Structure formats: C-alpha cells, structure tokens
Amino acid sequence: MTDTAPAARAPAILSADDLERVSRLIYRHTGMTFGESKRYYIERRIADRIARTGARDVRAYLALADTGAEAEQIVNAFTVNETYFYREEHQLAALSNAILPEIVRQRRPGDLVRIWSMPCSTGEEPYSIALWLLENWPLVDAYNIEIVGSDIDTAAVARAAAGRFNARSLARLPDAVREAYFEPEQRHSRKIIDDLRESVHFTAANLVDPASVAAQGKFDVVLCRNLLIYFDDASRAAAAANLYDCLNPGGYLCLGHSESMARISDRFTLVRLDDAIVYRKP
C-alpha cells in the first residue's frame, strides 16, 4: 500500500450498496451516521483515499478500508474538525465562575483536578481551557489542574500536540492573550508557547468504546461539545453511559449549545448556572 499524493480527486461514483458499506464501516468504528444525504461528502473522501492508497477501484478500496492502518485513515478522513479558540465562551465562563469553585470547595490546595476535552479536534478546545483558566480563575495555581484532550482522529491529535494554529483559529482571542501565549511563525500561523503546550496531555480515544474511555481515567469536568449531534440514538446512549462512568461523583458535563441529555439519559442532573446549562453526576 502506498500513501503518495493523489493524482486526481474526481468523486468516486458509489453504488447504493457501496454507499451503505461505507456508512456501516464508519458507524462501526465511530458511532457516526452517514447516508444518502451525505453522498457528495462521502464520495469526495473515498476518492481521495482510493488515490492515496492506489486501490484499483471502489470495491478494492473497501476491502482494504476495514483492516490495519487504513481503518484508522478512513476514520480520520470522515471526522469533523471545525473549531476555534474560545468557542462557546459562556461555558468557559461557567467553568471558572461556578464549576471549578464548587469542585474545589472540599479539596485542599495542591489536590488534583482533572478536565477532559472530548473531542479535542486540533487542540483549540483544550488549549482554550488552559488559557481561560490562566486568565480568569485566580485559584488556577492553587490546584494541580490536569487537562486531557482526546479525539478519535489520530491526525487531529497529532496536530493538536504540535500546537500550531492559523489566523482563523485565533481570531476570537483577545490581542493580549494571543501575543502572550503564541509565537509568530511563517504565513500568519502561530505556535503556542511550550509551557502551555506541555500543560495539555493528548490521547486518541473513541467515545462509544467503553474500554477506550475507561483508559482515560476519571474526571471532574468533561467538555463534550458538538459530537452527539453526529450520532444516532444507540450511539448517543452508549456515549452517555461512558461519559457518566468517566466522571467522578459530583462531576460536571458540558455539551454543545444544541445538544441535550433530556432524551438520551436520565442519570445526569441538569444544573442551570448563570453562564450555562450543564449536567452533573449525582
């Protein structure tokens, strides 16, 4: 198998059966649902992977795609990595104004507090947590804050660990924050300073796989934003169970603004904070 740059990226023409096979493959690996309504999206990515692997046609590629390294590559090709710094800032405000003060109320200085950003995409989400706490939570240095960023997309995780970002990702950061924590590089990109980059630990994880989630350990806060919208009911239920299990008692879960646990799980308690609506493990 080769992984050279494709000579062309004309869409592969998938039969209805091929489209169903691709959709089942992605669902089995990620819990995300695709179908006829996403045909153009699917065909572009399959055409790219056919060109990169040198497979002779769609059928040959699909035989390859469920095995070894190519299974990882096709998952990476279909994950969505749309994000930027300080996205849904109101939840970051809730984190510093209410969630963490409540969590540390019965902790001692120096105690461990674990925060999980899942999915972390290319790093903007977990680094935003670190930046926000440094700038907005006076007690940030009084506790051992561990931030973990995880994603099913291994290529995104590698980019996150590298800590390089373009102007679009950084656009919503205050100028003072951007200047203090990011070093200019070529072509308007910036690299996050080493001290901050090393403060976030990155891992590959699959939210619908209990063993994968359990391997990350227990957390006091989980930010799982804009992922459940890509799942069907069965995958949402599996994800909710895994999120519940990975939280410490009294831990908090933050979802995206268009997401809710109301029709997924009754195990969480809804909490209305001044800045955001979140969920708590009793």
CSV table of C-alpha atoms in Angstrom, one decimal, residues 3-269:
chain,number,residue,atom,x,y,z
A,3,ASP,CA,0.4,6.8,0.6
A,4,THR,CA,1.5,9.2,-2.1
A,5,ALA,CA,-0.3,12.4,-3.1
A,6,PRO,CA,-3.3,11.7,-5.3
A,7,ALA,CA,-3.1,12.4,-9.0
A,8,ALA,CA,-6.7,13.4,-9.1
A,9,ARG,CA,-9.6,13.8,-6.7
A,10,ALA,CA,-12.6,13.3,-9.0
A,11,PRO,CA,-15.5,11.9,-6.9
A,12,ALA,CA,-15.8,8.1,-6.8
A,13,ILE,CA,-19.2,7.0,-8.1
A,14,LEU,CA,-20.6,4.8,-5.3
A,15,SER,CA,-23.5,2.5,-5.9
A,16,ALA,CA,-26.2,2.4,-3.3
A,17,ASP,CA,-24.6,-0.8,-2.0
A,18,ASP,CA,-21.1,0.7,-1.8
A,19,LEU,CA,-22.6,3.8,0.0
A,20,GLU,CA,-24.2,1.5,2.5
A,21,ARG,CA,-21.0,-0.4,3.1
A,22,VAL,CA,-19.1,2.8,3.7
A,23,SER,CA,-21.7,4.1,6.1
A,24,ARG,CA,-21.7,0.8,8.0
A,25,LEU,CA,-17.9,0.9,8.2
A,26,ILE,CA,-17.8,4.4,9.6
A,27,TYR,CA,-20.6,3.7,12.0
A,28,ARG,CA,-18.9,0.6,13.3
A,29,HIS,CA,-15.7,2.5,14.0
A,30,THR,CA,-17.1,5.8,15.2
A,31,GLY,CA,-20.8,5.7,16.0
A,32,MET,CA,-21.4,8.5,13.5
A,33,THR,CA,-24.2,8.1,11.0
A,34,PHE,CA,-23.8,8.8,7.3
A,35,GLY,CA,-26.1,8.0,4.4
A,36,GLU,CA,-27.5,9.1,1.0
A,37,SER,CA,-27.9,12.7,2.2
A,38,LYS,CA,-24.1,12.9,2.7
A,39,ARG,CA,-23.3,11.2,-0.6
A,40,TYR,CA,-21.1,14.1,-2.0
A,41,TYR,CA,-19.2,14.3,1.3
A,42,ILE,CA,-18.6,10.6,1.3
A,43,GLU,CA,-17.6,10.3,-2.4
A,44,ARG,CA,-15.0,13.0,-2.1
A,45,ARG,CA,-13.3,11.4,0.8
A,46,ILE,CA,-13.4,7.9,-0.7
A,47,ALA,CA,-12.0,9.2,-4.0
A,48,ASP,CA,-9.1,10.8,-2.0
A,49,ARG,CA,-8.4,7.6,-0.1
A,50,ILE,CA,-8.5,5.5,-3.3
A,51,ALA,CA,-6.0,7.8,-4.9
A,52,ARG,CA,-3.7,7.8,-1.9
A,53,THR,CA,-3.7,4.0,-1.5
A,54,GLY,CA,-3.5,3.2,-5.1
A,55,ALA,CA,-6.6,0.9,-4.9
A,56,ARG,CA,-7.8,-0.1,-8.4
A,57,ASP,CA,-11.5,0.8,-7.7
A,58,VAL,CA,-14.1,1.3,-5.0
A,59,ARG,CA,-14.6,-2.3,-4.2
A,60,ALA,CA,-10.9,-3.0,-3.8
A,61,TYR,CA,-10.6,0.0,-1.5
A,62,LEU,CA,-13.5,-1.1,0.6
A,63,ALA,CA,-11.8,-4.5,1.1
A,64,LEU,CA,-8.8,-2.6,2.3
A,65,ALA,CA,-10.5,0.0,4.4
A,66,ASP,CA,-11.6,-2.2,7.3
A,67,THR,CA,-8.1,-3.5,8.0
A,68,GLY,CA,-4.9,-2.3,9.6
A,69,ALA,CA,-3.7,1.3,9.2
A,70,GLU,CA,-6.3,2.1,6.5
A,71,ALA,CA,-9.1,1.7,9.1
A,72,GLU,CA,-7.5,4.5,11.1
A,73,GLN,CA,-7.1,6.6,7.9
A,74,ILE,CA,-10.7,6.3,6.9
A,75,VAL,CA,-11.9,7.3,10.4
A,76,ASN,CA,-9.6,10.3,10.2
A,77,ALA,CA,-11.0,11.2,6.8
A,78,PHE,CA,-14.6,11.3,8.0
A,79,THR,CA,-14.2,13.1,11.3
A,80,VAL,CA,-15.2,16.8,11.5
A,81,ASN,CA,-12.6,19.2,12.9
A,82,GLU,CA,-14.4,22.6,12.8
A,83,THR,CA,-13.3,24.6,15.8
A,84,TYR,CA,-11.5,27.7,17.1
A,85,PHE,CA,-10.2,29.2,20.3
A,86,TYR,CA,-12.8,30.4,22.9
A,87,ARG,CA,-15.6,28.6,21.1
A,88,GLU,CA,-18.8,28.7,23.2
A,89,GLU,CA,-17.1,31.1,25.6
A,90,HIS,CA,-20.1,31.1,28.0
A,91,GLN,CA,-19.2,27.6,29.1
A,92,LEU,CA,-15.6,28.6,29.8
A,93,ALA,CA,-17.0,31.4,32.0
A,94,ALA,CA,-19.2,28.8,33.8
A,95,LEU,CA,-16.1,26.7,34.3
A,96,SER,CA,-14.2,29.5,36.1
A,97,ASN,CA,-17.2,31.2,37.8
A,98,ALA,CA,-19.1,28.2,39.2
A,99,ILE,CA,-18.0,24.7,38.2
A,100,LEU,CA,-14.4,24.7,39.5
A,101,PRO,CA,-15.2,26.8,42.6
A,102,GLU,CA,-17.8,24.1,43.5
A,103,ILE,CA,-15.4,21.2,42.8
A,104,VAL,CA,-12.6,22.6,44.9
A,105,ARG,CA,-14.8,23.6,47.7
A,106,GLN,CA,-14.0,20.4,49.5
A,107,ARG,CA,-10.5,20.0,48.2
A,108,ARG,CA,-7.2,21.1,49.6
A,109,PRO,CA,-4.6,23.2,47.8
A,110,GLY,CA,-2.5,21.1,45.6
A,111,ASP,CA,-5.2,18.5,45.0
A,112,LEU,CA,-5.7,17.1,41.5
A,113,VAL,CA,-8.5,18.4,39.4
A,114,ARG,CA,-8.9,16.6,36.0
A,115,ILE,CA,-10.6,18.1,33.0
A,116,TRP,CA,-11.3,16.2,29.8
A,117,SER,CA,-11.9,17.8,26.4
A,118,MET,CA,-13.5,15.2,24.1
A,119,PRO,CA,-13.4,15.6,21.2
A,120,CYS,CA,-10.4,17.9,21.2
A,121,SER,CA,-10.1,18.2,17.4
A,122,THR,CA,-6.9,20.0,16.5
A,123,GLY,CA,-6.3,21.4,20.0
A,124,GLU,CA,-8.2,24.6,20.2
A,125,GLU,CA,-10.7,23.3,22.7
A,126,PRO,CA,-8.4,22.0,25.5
A,127,TYR,CA,-5.9,24.8,25.0
A,128,SER,CA,-8.8,27.3,25.3
A,129,ILE,CA,-9.5,25.8,28.7
A,130,ALA,CA,-5.9,26.2,29.8
A,131,LEU,CA,-5.8,29.8,28.5
A,132,TRP,CA,-9.1,30.7,30.0
A,133,LEU,CA,-8.2,29.4,33.5
A,134,LEU,CA,-4.8,31.2,33.4
A,135,GLU,CA,-6.6,34.5,32.6
A,136,ASN,CA,-9.8,34.2,34.5
A,137,TRP,CA,-9.5,31.8,37.5
A,138,PRO,CA,-7.4,33.3,40.4
A,139,LEU,CA,-7.0,29.8,42.0
A,140,VAL,CA,-5.6,28.2,39.0
A,141,ASP,CA,-2.1,27.8,40.6
A,142,ALA,CA,-3.5,26.6,43.9
A,143,TYR,CA,-4.5,23.2,42.5
A,144,ASN,CA,-3.0,20.6,40.3
A,145,ILE,CA,-5.1,21.1,37.1
A,146,GLU,CA,-4.7,18.3,34.6
A,147,ILE,CA,-6.2,18.9,31.2
A,148,VAL,CA,-6.6,16.0,28.7
A,149,GLY,CA,-7.6,16.4,25.1
A,150,SER,CA,-8.8,13.3,23.2
A,151,ASP,CA,-10.1,12.6,19.8
A,152,ILE,CA,-10.8,9.6,17.6
A,153,ASP,CA,-9.0,11.3,14.7
A,154,THR,CA,-5.3,10.5,15.3
A,155,ALA,CA,-4.2,13.0,12.7
A,156,ALA,CA,-6.0,15.8,14.6
A,157,VAL,CA,-4.5,14.6,17.9
A,158,ALA,CA,-1.0,14.9,16.3
A,159,ARG,CA,-1.7,18.4,15.1
A,160,ALA,CA,-3.1,19.4,18.5
A,161,ALA,CA,0.1,18.2,20.2
A,162,ALA,CA,2.2,20.2,17.7
A,163,GLY,CA,0.4,23.4,18.8
A,164,ARG,CA,0.4,25.4,15.5
A,165,PHE,CA,-2.7,27.4,14.6
A,166,ASN,CA,-3.7,29.7,11.7
A,167,ALA,CA,-5.3,33.2,12.0
A,168,ARG,CA,-8.8,31.9,11.7
A,169,SER,CA,-8.4,29.6,14.8
A,170,LEU,CA,-7.0,32.5,16.8
A,171,ALA,CA,-9.4,35.2,15.6
A,172,ARG,CA,-11.6,35.3,18.7
A,173,LEU,CA,-8.8,35.5,21.2
A,174,PRO,CA,-8.1,38.9,22.8
A,175,ASP,CA,-5.0,40.5,21.3
A,176,ALA,CA,-3.2,40.4,24.7
A,177,VAL,CA,-3.8,36.7,25.1
A,178,ARG,CA,-2.7,35.9,21.5
A,179,GLU,CA,0.5,38.0,22.0
A,180,ALA,CA,1.3,36.5,25.4
A,181,TYR,CA,0.8,32.8,24.6
A,182,PHE,CA,1.6,32.4,20.9
A,183,GLU,CA,4.8,32.8,19.0
A,184,PRO,CA,4.6,34.1,15.4
A,185,GLU,CA,5.6,31.7,12.6
A,186,GLN,CA,5.6,31.8,8.8
A,187,ARG,CA,2.4,32.6,6.8
A,188,HIS,CA,0.5,34.1,9.6
A,189,SER,CA,0.5,31.0,11.7
A,190,ARG,CA,1.4,30.9,15.4
A,191,LYS,CA,2.7,28.3,17.7
A,192,ILE,CA,1.5,28.1,21.3
A,193,ILE,CA,4.3,28.6,23.8
A,194,ASP,CA,6.0,25.4,25.1
A,195,ASP,CA,4.9,25.8,28.7
A,196,LEU,CA,1.3,25.9,27.7
A,197,ARG,CA,1.6,23.2,25.1
A,198,GLU,CA,3.1,20.9,27.6
A,199,SER,CA,0.3,21.5,30.1
A,200,VAL,CA,-2.2,19.6,28.0
A,201,HIS,CA,-1.9,15.8,27.5
A,202,PHE,CA,-3.3,14.4,24.3
A,203,THR,CA,-4.6,10.9,23.6
A,204,ALA,CA,-6.6,9.0,21.0
A,205,ALA,CA,-10.0,7.9,22.3
A,206,ASN,CA,-13.3,6.6,21.0
A,207,LEU,CA,-16.3,7.9,23.0
A,208,VAL,CA,-18.6,4.9,22.1
A,209,ASP,CA,-15.9,2.4,23.1
A,210,PRO,CA,-16.1,1.7,26.9
A,211,ALA,CA,-12.6,0.4,27.1
A,212,SER,CA,-11.2,3.4,25.3
A,213,VAL,CA,-13.0,5.8,27.6
A,214,ALA,CA,-12.1,3.9,30.8
A,215,ALA,CA,-8.4,4.1,29.8
A,216,GLN,CA,-8.5,7.9,30.2
A,217,GLY,CA,-9.3,7.6,33.9
A,218,LYS,CA,-11.8,9.6,36.0
A,219,PHE,CA,-12.5,13.3,35.5
A,220,ASP,CA,-14.1,16.2,37.5
A,221,VAL,CA,-15.2,18.0,34.3
A,222,VAL,CA,-15.9,16.8,30.8
A,223,LEU,CA,-16.4,19.1,27.9
A,224,CYS,CA,-18.0,17.0,25.1
A,225,ARG,CA,-19.3,19.6,22.7
A,226,ASN,CA,-20.9,19.2,19.3
A,227,LEU,CA,-20.2,15.4,18.9
A,228,LEU,CA,-23.5,13.8,19.9
A,229,ILE,CA,-25.2,15.6,17.0
A,230,TYR,CA,-23.4,13.2,14.7
A,231,PHE,CA,-24.7,10.0,16.5
A,232,ASP,CA,-27.9,8.0,16.2
A,233,ASP,CA,-29.9,7.1,19.3
A,234,ALA,CA,-27.9,3.9,20.0
A,235,SER,CA,-24.6,5.7,19.8
A,236,ARG,CA,-25.8,8.6,21.9
A,237,ALA,CA,-26.9,6.2,24.6
A,238,ALA,CA,-23.6,4.4,24.6
A,239,ALA,CA,-21.7,7.8,24.7
A,240,ALA,CA,-23.9,9.0,27.6
A,241,ALA,CA,-23.2,5.8,29.6
A,242,ASN,CA,-19.4,6.2,29.0
A,243,LEU,CA,-19.5,9.9,29.9
A,244,TYR,CA,-21.3,9.1,33.1
A,245,ASP,CA,-18.8,6.3,34.1
A,246,CYS,CA,-15.8,8.5,33.4
A,247,LEU,CA,-17.0,11.3,35.8
A,248,ASN,CA,-16.2,11.4,39.5
A,249,PRO,CA,-19.3,11.7,41.7
A,250,GLY,CA,-20.3,15.3,41.6
A,251,GLY,CA,-18.5,15.8,38.3
A,252,TYR,CA,-19.8,18.1,35.5
A,253,LEU,CA,-20.6,17.5,31.9
A,254,CYS,CA,-20.8,20.4,29.3
A,255,LEU,CA,-22.4,19.7,26.0
A,256,GLY,CA,-22.7,21.9,22.9
A,257,HIS,CA,-25.4,24.6,22.8
A,258,SER,CA,-27.7,22.5,20.5
A,259,GLU,CA,-27.3,19.3,22.5
A,260,SER,CA,-29.2,17.9,25.5
A,261,MET,CA,-29.2,14.9,27.7
A,262,ALA,CA,-33.0,15.2,28.1
A,263,ARG,CA,-33.8,12.4,25.5
A,264,ILE,CA,-30.6,10.4,26.0
A,265,SER,CA,-30.1,9.7,29.6
A,266,ASP,CA,-31.9,10.4,33.0
A,267,ARG,CA,-28.8,9.6,35.0
A,268,PHE,CA,-27.5,13.2,35.0
A,269,THR,CA,-28.9,16.1,36.9
